XYZ file of C-alpha atoms in Angstrom:
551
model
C -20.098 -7.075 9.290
C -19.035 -5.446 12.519
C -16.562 -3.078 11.042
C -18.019 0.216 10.585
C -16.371 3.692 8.928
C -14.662 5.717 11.421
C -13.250 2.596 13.746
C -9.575 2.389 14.623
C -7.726 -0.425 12.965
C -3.534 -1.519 13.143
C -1.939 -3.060 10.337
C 1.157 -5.132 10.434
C 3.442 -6.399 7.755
C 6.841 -6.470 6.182
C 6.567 -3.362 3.977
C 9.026 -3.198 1.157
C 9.610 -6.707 2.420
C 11.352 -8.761 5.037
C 14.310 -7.385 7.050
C 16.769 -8.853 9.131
C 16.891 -5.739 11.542
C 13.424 -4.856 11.761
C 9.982 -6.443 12.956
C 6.502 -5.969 11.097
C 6.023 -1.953 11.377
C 3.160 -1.359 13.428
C 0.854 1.106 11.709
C -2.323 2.644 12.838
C -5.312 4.207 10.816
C -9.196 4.247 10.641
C -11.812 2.503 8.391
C -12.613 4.952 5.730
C -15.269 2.847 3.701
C -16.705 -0.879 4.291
C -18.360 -2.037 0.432
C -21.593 -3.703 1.238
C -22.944 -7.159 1.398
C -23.727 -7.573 -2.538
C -20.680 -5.856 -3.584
C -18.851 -8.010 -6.258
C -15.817 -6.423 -4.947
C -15.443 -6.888 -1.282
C -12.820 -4.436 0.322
C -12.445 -2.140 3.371
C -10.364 0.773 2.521
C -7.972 2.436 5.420
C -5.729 5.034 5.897
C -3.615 2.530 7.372
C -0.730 2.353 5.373
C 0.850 -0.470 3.266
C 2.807 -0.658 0.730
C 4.530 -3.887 -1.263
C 5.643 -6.563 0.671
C 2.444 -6.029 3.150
C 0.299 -7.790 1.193
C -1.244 -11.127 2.842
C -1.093 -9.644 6.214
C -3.502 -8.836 8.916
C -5.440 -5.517 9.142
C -6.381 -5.573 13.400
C -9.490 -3.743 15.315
C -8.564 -2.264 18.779
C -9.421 -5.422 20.314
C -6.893 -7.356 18.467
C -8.733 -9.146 15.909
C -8.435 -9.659 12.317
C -10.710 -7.968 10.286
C -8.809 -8.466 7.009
C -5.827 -8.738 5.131
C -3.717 -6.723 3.173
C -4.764 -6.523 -0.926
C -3.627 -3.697 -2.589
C -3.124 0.015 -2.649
C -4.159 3.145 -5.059
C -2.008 5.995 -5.853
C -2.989 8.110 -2.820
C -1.560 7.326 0.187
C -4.908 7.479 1.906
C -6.018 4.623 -0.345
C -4.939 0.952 1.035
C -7.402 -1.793 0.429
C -8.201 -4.912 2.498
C -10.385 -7.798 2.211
C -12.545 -8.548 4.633
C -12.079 -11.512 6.798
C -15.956 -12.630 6.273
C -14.798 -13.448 2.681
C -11.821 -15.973 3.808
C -14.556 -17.681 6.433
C -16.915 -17.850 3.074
C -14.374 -19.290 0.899
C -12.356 -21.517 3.921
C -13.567 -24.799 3.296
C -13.093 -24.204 -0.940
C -9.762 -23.282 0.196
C -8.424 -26.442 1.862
C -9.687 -28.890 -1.250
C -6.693 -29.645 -3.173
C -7.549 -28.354 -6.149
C -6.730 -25.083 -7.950
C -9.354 -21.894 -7.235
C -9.810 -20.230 -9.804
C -11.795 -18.252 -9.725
C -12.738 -14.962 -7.195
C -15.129 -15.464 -4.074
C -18.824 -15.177 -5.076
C -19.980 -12.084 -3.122
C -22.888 -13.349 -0.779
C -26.454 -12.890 -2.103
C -27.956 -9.506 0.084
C -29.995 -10.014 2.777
C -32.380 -7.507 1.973
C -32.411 -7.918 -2.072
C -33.910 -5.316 -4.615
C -32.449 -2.545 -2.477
C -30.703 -0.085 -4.495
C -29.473 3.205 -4.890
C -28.410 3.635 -1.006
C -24.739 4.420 0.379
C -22.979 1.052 1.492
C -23.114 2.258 5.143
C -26.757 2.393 5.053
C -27.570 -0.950 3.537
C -25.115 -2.740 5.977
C -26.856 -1.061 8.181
C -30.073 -2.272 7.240
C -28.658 -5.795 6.751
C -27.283 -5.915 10.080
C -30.172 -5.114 11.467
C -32.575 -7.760 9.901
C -29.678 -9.940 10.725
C -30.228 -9.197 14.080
C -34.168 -9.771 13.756
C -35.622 -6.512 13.275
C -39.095 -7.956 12.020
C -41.168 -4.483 12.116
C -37.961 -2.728 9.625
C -38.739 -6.008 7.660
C -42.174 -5.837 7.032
C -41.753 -2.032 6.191
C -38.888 -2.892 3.237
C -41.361 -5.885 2.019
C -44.330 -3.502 1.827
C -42.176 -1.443 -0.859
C -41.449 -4.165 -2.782
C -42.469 -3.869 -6.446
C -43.785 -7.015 -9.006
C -39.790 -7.382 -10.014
C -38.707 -7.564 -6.627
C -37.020 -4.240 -6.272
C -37.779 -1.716 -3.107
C -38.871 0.900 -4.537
C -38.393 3.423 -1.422
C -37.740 6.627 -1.227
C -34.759 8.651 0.511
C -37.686 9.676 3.092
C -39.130 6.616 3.312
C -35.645 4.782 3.953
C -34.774 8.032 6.365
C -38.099 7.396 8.562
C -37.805 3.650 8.556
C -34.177 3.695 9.823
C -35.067 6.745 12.375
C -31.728 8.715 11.707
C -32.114 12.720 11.159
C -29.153 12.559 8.945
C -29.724 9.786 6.877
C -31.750 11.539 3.875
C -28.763 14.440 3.521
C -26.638 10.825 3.461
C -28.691 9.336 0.715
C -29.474 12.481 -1.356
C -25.514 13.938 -1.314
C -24.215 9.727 -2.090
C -27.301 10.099 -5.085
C -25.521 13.796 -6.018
C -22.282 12.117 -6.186
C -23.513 9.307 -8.577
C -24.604 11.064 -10.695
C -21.814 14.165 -11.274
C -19.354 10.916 -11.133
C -21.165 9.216 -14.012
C -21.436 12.336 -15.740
C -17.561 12.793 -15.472
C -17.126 9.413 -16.702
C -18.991 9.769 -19.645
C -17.085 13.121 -20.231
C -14.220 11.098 -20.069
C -15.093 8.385 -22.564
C -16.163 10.701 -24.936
C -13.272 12.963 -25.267
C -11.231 12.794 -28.481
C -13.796 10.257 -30.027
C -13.363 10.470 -33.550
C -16.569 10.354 -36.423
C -17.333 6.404 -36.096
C -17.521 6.351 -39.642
C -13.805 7.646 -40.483
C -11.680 4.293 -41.594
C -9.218 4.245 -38.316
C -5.398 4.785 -39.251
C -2.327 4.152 -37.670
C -2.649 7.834 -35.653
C -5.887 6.980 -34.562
C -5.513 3.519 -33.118
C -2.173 4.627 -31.072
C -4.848 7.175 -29.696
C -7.075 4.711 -28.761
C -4.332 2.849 -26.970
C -3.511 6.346 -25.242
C -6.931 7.512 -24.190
C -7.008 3.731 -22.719
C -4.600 4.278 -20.489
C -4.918 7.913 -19.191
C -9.029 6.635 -18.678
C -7.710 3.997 -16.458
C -5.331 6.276 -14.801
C -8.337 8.858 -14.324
C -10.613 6.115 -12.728
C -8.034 5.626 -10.217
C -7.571 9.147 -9.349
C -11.311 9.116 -9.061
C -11.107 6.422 -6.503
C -8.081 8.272 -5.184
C -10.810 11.455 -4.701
C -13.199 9.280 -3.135
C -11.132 8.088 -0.530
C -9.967 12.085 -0.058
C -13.581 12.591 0.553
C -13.732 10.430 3.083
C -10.097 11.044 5.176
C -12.072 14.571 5.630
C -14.737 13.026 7.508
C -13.242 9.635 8.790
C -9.623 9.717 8.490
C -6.769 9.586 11.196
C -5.925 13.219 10.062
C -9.268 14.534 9.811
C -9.470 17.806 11.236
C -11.940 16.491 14.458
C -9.404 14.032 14.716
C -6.604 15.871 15.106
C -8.182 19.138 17.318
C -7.697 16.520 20.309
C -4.254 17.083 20.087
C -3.889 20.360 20.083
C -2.850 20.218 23.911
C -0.384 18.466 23.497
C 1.006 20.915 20.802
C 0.040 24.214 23.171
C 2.290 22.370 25.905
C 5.011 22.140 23.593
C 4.772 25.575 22.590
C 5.953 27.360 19.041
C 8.771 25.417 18.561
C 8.671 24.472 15.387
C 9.390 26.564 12.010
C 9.553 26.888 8.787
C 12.874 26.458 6.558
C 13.033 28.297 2.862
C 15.778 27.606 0.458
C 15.445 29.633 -2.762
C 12.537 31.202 -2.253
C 10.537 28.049 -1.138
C 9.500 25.641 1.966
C 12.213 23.169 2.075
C 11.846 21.920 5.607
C 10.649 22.475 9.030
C 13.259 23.726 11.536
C 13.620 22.674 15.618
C 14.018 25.912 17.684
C 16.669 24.392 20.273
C 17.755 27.988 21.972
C 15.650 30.972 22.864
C 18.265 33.232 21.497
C 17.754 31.953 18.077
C 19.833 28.348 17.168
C 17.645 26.240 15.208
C 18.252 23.058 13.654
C 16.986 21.232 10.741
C 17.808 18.227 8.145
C 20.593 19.327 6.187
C 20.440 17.651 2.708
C 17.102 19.536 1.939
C 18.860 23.212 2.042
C 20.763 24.403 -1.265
C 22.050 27.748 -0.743
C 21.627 30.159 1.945
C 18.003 29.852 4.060
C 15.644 32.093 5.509
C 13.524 30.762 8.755
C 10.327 31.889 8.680
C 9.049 31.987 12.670
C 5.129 32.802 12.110
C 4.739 35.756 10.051
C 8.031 37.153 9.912
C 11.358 36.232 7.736
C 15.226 36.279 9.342
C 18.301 35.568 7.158
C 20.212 33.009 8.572
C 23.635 31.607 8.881
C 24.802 28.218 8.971
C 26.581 27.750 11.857
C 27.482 24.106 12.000
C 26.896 20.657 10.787
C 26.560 16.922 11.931
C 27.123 14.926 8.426
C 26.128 11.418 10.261
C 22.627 12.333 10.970
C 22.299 15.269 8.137
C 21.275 18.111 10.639
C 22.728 21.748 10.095
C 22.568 24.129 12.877
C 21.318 27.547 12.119
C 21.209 30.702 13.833
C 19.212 33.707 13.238
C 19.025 37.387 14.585
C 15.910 36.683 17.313
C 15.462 36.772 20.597
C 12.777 35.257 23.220
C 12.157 31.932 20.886
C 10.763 29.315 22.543
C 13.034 25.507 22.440
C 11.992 22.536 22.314
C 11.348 20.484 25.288
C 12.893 17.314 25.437
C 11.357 13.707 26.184
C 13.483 12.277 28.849
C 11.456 8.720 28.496
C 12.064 6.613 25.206
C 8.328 6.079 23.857
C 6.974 2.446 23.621
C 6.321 0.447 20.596
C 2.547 1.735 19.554
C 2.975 5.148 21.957
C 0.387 8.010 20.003
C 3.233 10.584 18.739
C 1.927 14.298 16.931
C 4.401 16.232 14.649
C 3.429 19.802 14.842
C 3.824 22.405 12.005
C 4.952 25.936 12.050
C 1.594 27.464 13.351
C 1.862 25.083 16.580
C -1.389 23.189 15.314
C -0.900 19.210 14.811
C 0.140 18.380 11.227
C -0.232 14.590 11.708
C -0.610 12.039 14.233
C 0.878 8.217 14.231
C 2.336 5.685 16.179
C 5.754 4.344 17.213
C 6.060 1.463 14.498
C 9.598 0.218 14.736
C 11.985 0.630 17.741
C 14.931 2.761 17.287
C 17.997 0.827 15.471
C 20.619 1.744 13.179
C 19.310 2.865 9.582
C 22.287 1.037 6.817
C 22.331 2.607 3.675
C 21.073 -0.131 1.571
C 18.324 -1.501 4.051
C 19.204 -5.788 4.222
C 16.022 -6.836 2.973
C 15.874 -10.646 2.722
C 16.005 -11.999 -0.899
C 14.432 -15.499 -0.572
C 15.501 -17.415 -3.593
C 13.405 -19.418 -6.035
C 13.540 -23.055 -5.739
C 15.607 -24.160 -8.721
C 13.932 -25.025 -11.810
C 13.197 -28.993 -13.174
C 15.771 -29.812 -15.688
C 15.690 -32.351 -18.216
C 18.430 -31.625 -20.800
C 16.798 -31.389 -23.913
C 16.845 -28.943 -26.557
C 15.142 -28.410 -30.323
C 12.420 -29.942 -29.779
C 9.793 -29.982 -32.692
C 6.228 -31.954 -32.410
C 5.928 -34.964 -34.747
C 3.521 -34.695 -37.974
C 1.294 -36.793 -36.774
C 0.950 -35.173 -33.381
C 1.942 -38.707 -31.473
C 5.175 -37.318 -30.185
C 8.106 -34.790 -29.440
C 11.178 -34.746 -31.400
C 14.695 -34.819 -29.538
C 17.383 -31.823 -31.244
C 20.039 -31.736 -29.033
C 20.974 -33.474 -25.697
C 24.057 -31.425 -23.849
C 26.535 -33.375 -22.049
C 26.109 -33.495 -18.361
C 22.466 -33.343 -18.401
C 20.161 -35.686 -16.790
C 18.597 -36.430 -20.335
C 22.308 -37.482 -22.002
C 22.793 -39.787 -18.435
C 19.991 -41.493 -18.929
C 20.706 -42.418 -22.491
C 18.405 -40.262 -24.469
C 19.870 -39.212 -28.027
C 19.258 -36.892 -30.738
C 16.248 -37.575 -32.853
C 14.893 -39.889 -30.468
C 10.790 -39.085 -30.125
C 9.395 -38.620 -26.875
C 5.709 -40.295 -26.704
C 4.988 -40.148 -23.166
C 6.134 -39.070 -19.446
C 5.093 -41.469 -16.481
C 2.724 -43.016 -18.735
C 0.727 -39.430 -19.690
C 1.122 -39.115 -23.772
C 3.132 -36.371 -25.302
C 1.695 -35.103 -28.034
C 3.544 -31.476 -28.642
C 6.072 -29.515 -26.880
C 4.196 -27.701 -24.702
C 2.779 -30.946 -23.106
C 6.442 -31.704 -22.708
C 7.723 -28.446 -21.112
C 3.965 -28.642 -18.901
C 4.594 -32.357 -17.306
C 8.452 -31.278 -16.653
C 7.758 -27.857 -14.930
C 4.920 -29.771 -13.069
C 7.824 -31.876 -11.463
C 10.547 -30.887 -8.682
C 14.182 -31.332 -8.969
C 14.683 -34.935 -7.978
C 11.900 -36.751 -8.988
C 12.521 -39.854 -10.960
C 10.323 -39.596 -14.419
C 9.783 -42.562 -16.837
C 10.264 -41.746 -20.585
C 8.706 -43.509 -23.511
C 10.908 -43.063 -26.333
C 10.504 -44.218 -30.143
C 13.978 -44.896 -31.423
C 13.521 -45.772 -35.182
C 11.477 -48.678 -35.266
C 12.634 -49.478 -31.511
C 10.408 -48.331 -28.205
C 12.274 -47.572 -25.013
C 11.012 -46.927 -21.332
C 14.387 -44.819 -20.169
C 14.181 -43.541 -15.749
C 15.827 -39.897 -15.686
C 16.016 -38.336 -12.509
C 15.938 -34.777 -12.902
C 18.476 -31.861 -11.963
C 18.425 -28.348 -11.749
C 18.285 -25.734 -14.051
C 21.890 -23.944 -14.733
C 22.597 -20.953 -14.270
C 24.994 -18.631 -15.188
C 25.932 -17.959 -11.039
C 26.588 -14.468 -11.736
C 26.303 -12.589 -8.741
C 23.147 -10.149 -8.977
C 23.935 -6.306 -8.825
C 22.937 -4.742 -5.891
C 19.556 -3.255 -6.195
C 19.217 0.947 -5.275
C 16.561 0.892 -2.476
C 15.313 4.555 -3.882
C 14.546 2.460 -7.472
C 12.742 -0.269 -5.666
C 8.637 -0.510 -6.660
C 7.960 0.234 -2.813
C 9.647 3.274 -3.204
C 7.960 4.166 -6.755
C 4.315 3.651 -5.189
C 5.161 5.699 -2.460
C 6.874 8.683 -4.188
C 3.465 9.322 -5.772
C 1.716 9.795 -2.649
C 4.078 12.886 -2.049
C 7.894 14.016 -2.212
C 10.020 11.677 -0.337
C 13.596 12.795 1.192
C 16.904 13.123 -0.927
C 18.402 11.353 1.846
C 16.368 8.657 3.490
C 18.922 6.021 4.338
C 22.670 5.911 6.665
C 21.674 6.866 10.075
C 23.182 5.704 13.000
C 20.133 5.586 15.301
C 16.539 6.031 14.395
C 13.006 5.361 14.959
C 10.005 4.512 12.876
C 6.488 6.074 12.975
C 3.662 6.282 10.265
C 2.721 10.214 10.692
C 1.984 11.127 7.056
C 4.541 13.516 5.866
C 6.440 14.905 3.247
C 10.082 16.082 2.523
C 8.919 19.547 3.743
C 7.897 18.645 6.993
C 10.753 17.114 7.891
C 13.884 18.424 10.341
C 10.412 19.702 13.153
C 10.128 17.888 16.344
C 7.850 14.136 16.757
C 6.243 15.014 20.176
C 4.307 12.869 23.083
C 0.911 13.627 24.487
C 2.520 15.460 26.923
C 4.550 18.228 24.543
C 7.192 16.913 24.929
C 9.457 16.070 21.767
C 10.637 12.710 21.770
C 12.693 12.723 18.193
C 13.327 14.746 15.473
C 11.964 13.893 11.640
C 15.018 13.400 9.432
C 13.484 11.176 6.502
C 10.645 10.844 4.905
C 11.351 7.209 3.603
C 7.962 6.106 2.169
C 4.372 5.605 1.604
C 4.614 3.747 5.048
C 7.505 5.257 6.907
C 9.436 8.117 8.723
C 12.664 7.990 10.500
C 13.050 10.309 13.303
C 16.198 10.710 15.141
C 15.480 9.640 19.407
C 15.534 12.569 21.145
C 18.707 11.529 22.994
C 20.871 10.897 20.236
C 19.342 14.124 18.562
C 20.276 16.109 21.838
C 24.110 14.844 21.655
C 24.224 16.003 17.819
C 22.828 19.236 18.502
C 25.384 19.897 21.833
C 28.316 18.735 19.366
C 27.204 21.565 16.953
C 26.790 23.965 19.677
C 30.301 23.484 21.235
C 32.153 23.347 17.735
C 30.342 26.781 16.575
């Protein structure tokens, strides 16, 4: 109840999972939207990116504590859900009894109940502040109280109470947006409804089944909207947000522009000499370019290339071009970085997440195997007509079943004393075991009744080594594609650093600057949702010298 929209926040976690060469990316982003006290659904919502692999770990304020944990993600990249720490203290001591939870965290009862139809920011708000012993805001709330125990207060009445100017435009536009969104929704639900009194064919219920799933996918783009909404106001890119940066990219100058390949942006270029060499990633350019250096176009020739960190060098007919400037300090883990675009405005802003370190092309993400699976050795099994017992088929040779003297057609009745009356029970009370564990069998032999120990073993396999998995096919890499166009090549760099600056293909090959202009790398890869490689500026300097001297 102390995080509020707007407030700073740094996520860590193994996105895309656990590597052998990396640490938990740092990531930093702001609280878009807190759900109040009575929500059933507790989350806070950040543009602090995760992705798969992040999920279970913690979500920071500025001061270093945990606010919440990683939950899941929607289709934008803005969208990245967390829930809030307040629910683990409300659920901690249901948590450590032994049993199995089942079921989700009852959300707590409001403080102030029978107060409806208000933003979420407002009634925390108000919450917090009865919480806090505001008796006089109290009494007004309780005077508005109706014979069914709702509030019935209006968006004035609220406004005056709480003594904010802004807070009935707040309540009226969040009213506004109910309503147009529940008229959308019903729009939605109604389209393609057929007469209710047709008999439904084949056609029809396949139609159903499809306007299920585009509805769903249209409630999460709705979401997705709602969280846009918001980044324009509270995100880490919002445009108040990133005006104080704009020093930074004045110092540094109009370095940066624009790379078109067949007619369209394909890249951002890095002026490196006033007399017109410019370099950019090199995979993203089919055919000849054209630089575009603020409103005018040059034809360009490609002068030379550096296949190991996929930059081309490119010169054009100008003159007078200002080059970058570069850092002569590696940044810090968490230094603020801004990548400019072609105007000289910031673009984005992020942090350094990851140290710079070699980039393999299949990134070693650790694979921690399953334990192995119980195994008892028995196959064909049938329940008994009378439902007092499983039937043995088949009992392999060199299983712990055929060791232990169990044979075909002999009737299991019971495991450590716990009755077996179908299969299911059986396969239930053997997965419920580890590999190891000593279990007594009661088995009907004919007229004969037999207590038999097996200890069990593990499950075969066929030890067929697993292919190895393309990193661009894996589901980190699917979620994050849909935020936005990742790079052709994001992988097989000798040197580079992470950062979270959201951006696309098309911004990459421009300069990653400091807060003092200076550029400190150069964007090579988009990789993901979470992640963008940028060459150090040092190693980017000795590429682009190489180039120059072999032109």
């Amino acid at each position: 109840d102390t995080v509020w929209e707007g407030d700073w926040c740094i996520a860590f976690g193994h996105g895309g999972g656990v590597q052998t060469d990396r640490p938990a990316p740092m990531r930093l982003g702001r609280v878009l939207h807190v759900s109040s006290t009575s929500s059933k659904q507790r989350f806070i919502t950040t543009d602090c990116t995760v992705i798969s692999g992040d999920s279970g770990g913690p979500l920071f304020n500025t001061a270093g504590q945990v606010i919440g944990i990683h939950s899941n993600i929607g289709m934008s990249v803005l969208v990245n859900r967390h829930v809030p720490i307040d629910a683990y203290h409300a659920q901690w001591d249901q948590l450590l009894k032994p049993e199995e939870v089942n079921e989700p965290p009852t959300p707590a009862e409001p403080i102030v109940p029978g107060l409806t139809n208000v933003p979420d920011g407002i009634e925390r708000e108000i919450a917090k502040r009865l919480k806090d012993g505001d008796d006089n805001l109290r009494q007004q709330l309780e005077a508005h109280r109706d014979a069914n125990g709702n509030i019935n207060a209006s968006p004035e009445e609220i406004a005056q109470m709480l003594g904010h100017a802004d807070t009935l435009e707040q309540i009226n536009a969040y009213r506004e947006k109910i309503l147009a969104r529940q008229q959308r929704t019903n729009e939605i639900e109604n389209a393609g409804q057929e007469d209710p009194d047709k008999p439904e064919s084949d056609v029809s219920k396949e139609s159903a089944k499809t306007r299920a799933l585009i509805l769903e996918k249209l409630r999460e783009q709705a979401l997705d909207n709602i969280a846009d909404d918001l980044r324009k106001t509270h995100g880490k890119i919002a445009s108040h947000v990133l005006s104080l940066f704009e020093p930074s990219c004045s110092a540094a100058g109009q370095g940066t522009v624009q790379v078109l390949s067949r007619g369209k942006v394909v890249a951002l270029g890095t002026i490196v000499r006033q007399d017109g060499y410019i370099v950019t990633k090199a995979s993203e350019v089919l055919g000849p370019p054209t630089i575009r250096v603020g409103e005018n176009d040059y034809r360009a020739q490609v002068v030379n290339g550096n296949g190991p960190n996929d930059l081309i060098l490119i010169k054009i007919d100008a003159e007078g071009l200002t080059p970058v400037r570069w850092a002569t300090q590696t940044p810090a883990l968490g230094s603020l970085l801004i990548v400019p675009d072609a105007t000289g405005k910031p673009l984005a802003m992020g942090v350094v997440g990851v140290d710079s370190r070699p980039i393999p092309e299949r990134l070693n993400v650790i694979d921690v195997p399953k334990p192995p699976s119980p195994f008892l050795g028995v196959s064909g099994l049938t329940s008994t007509d009378d439902g007092k017992g499983v039937k043995v088929g088949e009992v392999p040779e060199d299983s712990p079943a055929k060791a232990a003297g169990v044979l075909p057609d002999d009737i299991i009745t019971a495991i450590n004393g716990n009755e077996v009356n179908e299969t299911e029970a059986l396969i239930r009370q053997i997965m419920k075991a580890k590999v190891g564990d000593e279990l007594m069998l009661s088995i009907k032999r004919g007229e004969e009744t037999l207590e038999l120990s097996v200890k069990l073993g593990a499950r075969p396999t066929d030890n067929q080594p697993k292919p190895k998995q393309d990193d661009r096919q894996s589901a980190a890499q699917v979620y994050s594609a849909r935020g936005g166009k990742l790079s052709e090549r994001r992988t097989n760099f000798p040197l580079a650093m992470t950062h979270d600056a959201v951006i696309w293909a098309s911004d990459i090959g421009g300069p990653v600057l400091n807060l003092n202009g200076e550029a400190v790398g150069l964007n090579i890869a988009r990789y993901g949702r979470t992640a963008t490689y940028a060459l150090p500026a040092e190693q980017a300097r000795q590429a682009i010298e190489a180039m120059l001297r072999g032109r």
